[in-house]
mmCIF file of C-alpha atoms in Angstrom:
data_model
loop_
_atom_site.group_PDB
_atom_site.id
_atom_site.type_symbol
_atom_site.label_atom_id
_atom_site.label_comp_id
_atom_site.label_asym_id
_atom_site.label_seq_id
_atom_site.Cartn_x
_atom_site.Cartn_y
_atom_site.Cartn_z
ATOM 1 C CA MET A 292 0.136 -0.285 0.318
ATOM 2 C CA CYS A 293 1.880 3.518 -0.675
ATOM 3 C CA THR A 294 1.635 6.048 1.921
ATOM 4 C CA THR A 295 3.255 9.047 0.496
ATOM 5 C CA ALA A 296 3.552 10.572 -2.611
ATOM 6 C CA ALA A 297 6.876 9.915 -2.381
ATOM 7 C CA LYS A 298 6.721 6.209 -2.359
ATOM 8 C CA PRO A 299 6.900 4.050 -5.172
ATOM 9 C CA CYS A 300 3.526 2.307 -4.982
ATOM 10 C CA GLU A 301 2.548 -1.071 -6.949
ATOM 11 C CA TRP A 302 -0.138 -1.150 -9.464
ATOM 12 C CA ASN A 303 -2.332 -3.924 -9.832
ATOM 13 C CA LEU A 304 -3.608 -3.150 -13.603
ATOM 14 C CA GLN A 305 -5.317 -6.030 -13.941
ATOM 15 C CA LEU A 306 -9.243 -5.721 -14.817
ATOM 16 C CA PRO A 307 -11.589 -8.308 -12.267
ATOM 17 C CA GLN A 308 -12.796 -10.912 -13.868
ATOM 18 C CA ILE A 309 -17.173 -10.757 -14.187
ATOM 19 C CA ASN A 310 -19.697 -13.025 -15.322
ATOM 20 C CA PRO A 311 -21.714 -10.650 -16.850
ATOM 21 C CA GLU A 312 -25.456 -12.802 -16.196
ATOM 22 C CA THR A 313 -24.991 -12.626 -12.105
ATOM 23 C CA VAL A 314 -22.742 -9.832 -11.419
ATOM 24 C CA LYS A 315 -24.987 -7.069 -9.239
ATOM 25 C CA LEU A 316 -24.129 -3.475 -10.010
ATOM 26 C CA SER A 317 -25.086 -0.535 -8.508
ATOM 27 C CA ASN A 318 -28.240 1.317 -8.336
ATOM 28 C CA ALA A 319 -26.940 4.662 -9.714
ATOM 29 C CA PRO A 320 -23.386 6.213 -10.738
ATOM 30 C CA ARG A 321 -21.934 8.166 -7.966
ATOM 31 C CA LYS A 322 -18.787 9.724 -7.788
ATOM 32 C CA ALA A 323 -15.555 9.177 -7.796
ATOM 33 C CA ARG A 324 -13.579 8.443 -4.184
ATOM 34 C CA ILE A 325 -9.979 8.354 -4.421
ATOM 35 C CA SER A 326 -9.970 5.050 -2.975
ATOM 36 C CA ASP A 327 -11.405 4.427 -6.792
ATOM 37 C CA VAL A 328 -8.043 5.382 -8.417
ATOM 38 C CA ASN A 329 -6.066 2.414 -9.194
ATOM 39 C CA ALA A 330 -9.927 0.744 -10.037
ATOM 40 C CA MET A 331 -10.314 3.182 -12.663
ATOM 41 C CA SER A 332 -6.691 3.528 -14.146
ATOM 42 C CA ALA A 333 -6.919 -0.246 -14.768
ATOM 43 C CA LEU A 334 -10.131 0.594 -16.663
ATOM 44 C CA ILE A 335 -9.339 3.516 -18.510
ATOM 45 C CA ASN A 336 -5.888 2.214 -19.401
ATOM 46 C CA GLU A 337 -7.539 -1.287 -20.517
ATOM 47 C CA PHE A 338 -8.737 0.955 -23.456
ATOM 48 C CA ALA A 339 -5.954 2.942 -24.040
ATOM 49 C CA SER A 340 -3.768 -0.288 -24.664
ATOM 50 C CA ALA A 341 -5.679 -0.869 -26.909
ATOM 51 C CA ARG A 342 -5.487 2.818 -28.527
ATOM 52 C CA ILE A 343 -9.264 3.705 -27.947
ATOM 53 C CA MET A 344 -8.573 5.793 -25.481
ATOM 54 C CA LEU A 345 -5.802 8.301 -23.806
ATOM 55 C CA ALA A 346 -4.258 6.715 -20.578
ATOM 56 C CA ARG A 347 -4.736 8.195 -17.408
ATOM 57 C CA GLY A 348 -1.879 7.673 -14.932
ATOM 58 C CA PRO A 349 -3.127 7.362 -11.071
ATOM 59 C CA LEU A 350 -1.053 11.683 -10.508
ATOM 60 C CA TYR A 351 -3.955 12.771 -13.036
ATOM 61 C CA LEU A 352 -6.621 10.634 -11.586
ATOM 62 C CA TYR A 353 -5.898 12.111 -8.053
ATOM 63 C CA GLN A 354 -5.843 15.689 -9.592
ATOM 64 C CA SER A 355 -8.734 15.110 -11.514
ATOM 65 C CA ILE A 356 -10.992 12.920 -9.485
ATOM 66 C CA GLN A 357 -14.105 15.534 -8.274
ATOM 67 C CA ASP A 358 -14.711 15.256 -12.226
ATOM 68 C CA TYR A 359 -15.232 11.816 -12.214
ATOM 69 C CA MET A 360 -17.942 9.288 -12.007
ATOM 70 C CA LEU A 361 -18.938 5.828 -11.425
ATOM 71 C CA ILE A 362 -20.466 2.740 -11.997
ATOM 72 C CA THR A 363 -19.708 -0.785 -9.108
ATOM 73 C CA ALA A 364 -20.578 -4.526 -8.948
ATOM 74 C CA GLN A 365 -20.196 -5.926 -6.081
ATOM 75 C CA ILE A 366 -17.521 -8.886 -6.750
ATOM 76 C CA ASP A 367 -15.731 -11.182 -3.545
ATOM 77 C CA ASN A 368 -18.625 -9.122 -1.180
ATOM 78 C CA LYS A 369 -16.132 -6.116 -2.771
ATOM 79 C CA GLU A 370 -17.773 -2.861 -4.541
ATOM 80 C CA THR A 371 -15.522 -3.209 -7.640
ATOM 81 C CA VAL A 372 -14.711 -0.086 -10.228
ATOM 82 C CA VAL A 373 -17.160 -1.409 -14.218
ATOM 83 C CA ALA A 374 -17.746 1.554 -15.395
ATOM 84 C CA CYS A 375 -16.152 5.709 -15.300
ATOM 85 C CA GLY A 376 -16.295 9.076 -16.939
ATOM 86 C CA GLY A 377 -15.615 12.111 -16.602
ATOM 87 C CA LEU A 378 -17.105 15.583 -16.706
ATOM 88 C CA HIS A 379 -14.246 18.216 -17.398
ATOM 89 C CA VAL A 380 -15.021 22.237 -17.707
ATOM 90 C CA LEU A 381 -13.361 24.234 -20.036
ATOM 91 C CA TRP A 382 -14.754 27.488 -19.842
ATOM 92 C CA GLU A 383 -18.007 29.401 -18.501
ATOM 93 C CA ASP A 384 -20.424 27.516 -20.931
ATOM 94 C CA LEU A 385 -17.801 24.195 -21.952
ATOM 95 C CA ALA A 386 -17.377 20.767 -20.587
ATOM 96 C CA GLU A 387 -15.559 17.839 -22.031
ATOM 97 C CA ILE A 388 -16.703 14.542 -21.098
ATOM 98 C CA ARG A 389 -12.897 12.293 -20.470
ATOM 99 C CA SER A 390 -12.417 8.851 -20.519
ATOM 100 C CA VAL A 391 -15.536 7.162 -20.464
ATOM 101 C CA ALA A 392 -15.046 2.829 -19.803
ATOM 102 C CA VAL A 393 -17.466 0.657 -19.249
ATOM 103 C CA HIS A 394 -15.692 -3.073 -18.579
ATOM 104 C CA PRO A 395 -15.596 -5.670 -21.662
ATOM 105 C CA ALA A 396 -17.672 -7.999 -19.984
ATOM 106 C CA LEU A 397 -20.031 -5.237 -19.716
ATOM 107 C CA GLN A 398 -20.444 -2.985 -22.604
ATOM 108 C CA SER A 399 -23.996 -3.143 -24.460
ATOM 109 C CA ARG A 400 -26.046 -2.969 -21.766
ATOM 110 C CA GLY A 401 -26.472 0.010 -21.149
ATOM 111 C CA LEU A 402 -23.611 1.552 -18.503
ATOM 112 C CA GLY A 403 -22.075 3.961 -21.215
ATOM 113 C CA LYS A 404 -25.637 5.679 -21.343
ATOM 114 C CA LEU A 405 -26.292 5.884 -17.493
ATOM 115 C CA LEU A 406 -22.677 8.012 -17.700
ATOM 116 C CA ILE A 407 -23.453 10.231 -19.641
ATOM 117 C CA ASN A 408 -27.037 10.703 -18.620
ATOM 118 C CA ALA A 409 -25.185 11.377 -14.959
ATOM 119 C CA LEU A 410 -22.143 13.168 -16.376
ATOM 120 C CA ARG A 411 -25.086 15.273 -18.388
ATOM 121 C CA LYS A 412 -27.091 16.475 -15.587
ATOM 122 C CA ASN A 413 -23.730 16.869 -13.511
ATOM 123 C CA ALA A 414 -23.484 19.506 -16.085
ATOM 124 C CA LYS A 415 -26.344 20.978 -16.788
ATOM 125 C CA SER A 416 -27.000 21.603 -12.838
ATOM 126 C CA ILE A 417 -23.446 23.545 -12.518
ATOM 127 C CA GLY A 418 -24.204 26.013 -15.777
ATOM 128 C CA VAL A 419 -22.835 24.190 -18.865
ATOM 129 C CA ASN A 420 -24.711 24.779 -21.652
ATOM 130 C CA HIS A 421 -22.422 22.621 -24.392
ATOM 131 C CA LEU A 422 -20.513 19.361 -24.019
ATOM 132 C CA PHE A 423 -17.679 18.323 -25.921
ATOM 133 C CA VAL A 424 -15.932 15.311 -26.798
ATOM 134 C CA PHE A 425 -13.634 13.940 -28.462
ATOM 135 C CA THR A 426 -13.877 10.434 -29.682
ATOM 136 C CA LEU A 427 -12.774 6.732 -31.944
ATOM 137 C CA ALA A 428 -16.164 6.063 -30.673
ATOM 138 C CA PRO A 429 -18.941 8.166 -32.687
ATOM 139 C CA LYS A 430 -21.321 5.584 -33.043
ATOM 140 C CA PHE A 431 -21.739 5.096 -29.188
ATOM 141 C CA PHE A 432 -21.661 9.817 -28.252
ATOM 142 C CA THR A 433 -24.731 9.670 -31.333
ATOM 143 C CA SER A 434 -26.791 6.844 -29.576
ATOM 144 C CA VAL A 435 -26.538 9.990 -26.742
ATOM 145 C CA GLY A 436 -27.408 12.961 -28.557
ATOM 146 C CA PHE A 437 -23.882 14.188 -30.103
ATOM 147 C CA THR A 438 -23.158 15.119 -33.338
ATOM 148 C CA GLN A 439 -19.751 15.580 -35.169
ATOM 149 C CA ILE A 440 -18.342 18.994 -35.649
ATOM 150 C CA GLU A 441 -15.645 19.374 -38.292
ATOM 151 C CA ARG A 442 -12.453 20.620 -36.787
ATOM 152 C CA GLU A 443 -12.917 24.240 -37.721
ATOM 153 C CA GLN A 444 -15.858 24.671 -35.141
ATOM 154 C CA ILE A 445 -13.549 23.102 -32.840
ATOM 155 C CA PRO A 446 -13.972 26.128 -30.097
ATOM 156 C CA PRO A 447 -10.124 27.657 -28.999
ATOM 157 C CA VAL A 448 -10.085 26.494 -25.541
ATOM 158 C CA VAL A 449 -10.325 22.649 -26.474
ATOM 159 C CA TRP A 450 -7.723 23.557 -28.592
ATOM 160 C CA ALA A 451 -5.551 24.747 -25.259
ATOM 161 C CA GLU A 452 -6.225 21.511 -23.671
ATOM 162 C CA CYS A 453 -5.645 19.647 -26.364
ATOM 163 C CA SER A 454 -1.824 20.906 -27.572
ATOM 164 C CA LYS A 455 -0.809 19.431 -23.500
ATOM 165 C CA CYS A 456 -2.032 15.771 -25.837
ATOM 166 C CA PRO A 457 0.600 13.254 -27.051
ATOM 167 C CA LYS A 458 -1.494 12.586 -30.368
ATOM 168 C CA PHE A 459 -1.994 16.965 -30.187
ATOM 169 C CA TYR A 460 0.444 16.455 -33.499
ATOM 170 C CA LYS A 461 -1.452 13.546 -34.898
ATOM 171 C CA CYS A 462 -5.012 13.230 -33.454
ATOM 172 C CA ASP A 463 -7.540 10.356 -35.427
ATOM 173 C CA GLU A 464 -10.075 11.334 -32.744
ATOM 174 C CA ILE A 465 -13.443 12.949 -33.842
ATOM 175 C CA GLY A 466 -15.185 15.925 -32.304
ATOM 176 C CA MET A 467 -18.361 15.922 -31.442
ATOM 177 C CA MET A 468 -20.274 18.146 -29.354
ATOM 178 C CA GLN A 469 -24.261 18.323 -27.540
ATOM 179 C CA HIS A 470 -25.636 21.629 -26.621
ATOM 180 C CA LEU A 471 -27.951 21.356 -23.006
#
């Protein structure tokens, strides 16, 4: 167990085995907690290793923990993260949906949509009028109300964020927006 930021940690980045027929899911998404970071990182980075989304390490997740919501399941009598996603405010009327990941064994069960709805509700409650996403899964985001936009339509504040991304010069992701 890691007790200080200076002491190296051993991260267990293995996804839990899940039987989709018997898993008991939480009733609703909840806000992420510090204790969820290891499981969130494992889930997100499972998809990042397949080049489906950007990797998110523990430091980023600790610093952005308030942006994230997740869905859990009871596995071996322990609450386990099975889906997560973030809402990162970029400007007074714009927020980005980030790192939406659902355990591979639980995909196509509506968990991604449930997360997006919770993030959308959170965005509305804080006064955000527009949601943005960069994605390699445009069909999913279309199914939850996003529309593809041309790169010229992407707000300048998004490009400021993009300049920090390792894919900045060779971005293969699709920009999409949703107006609330």
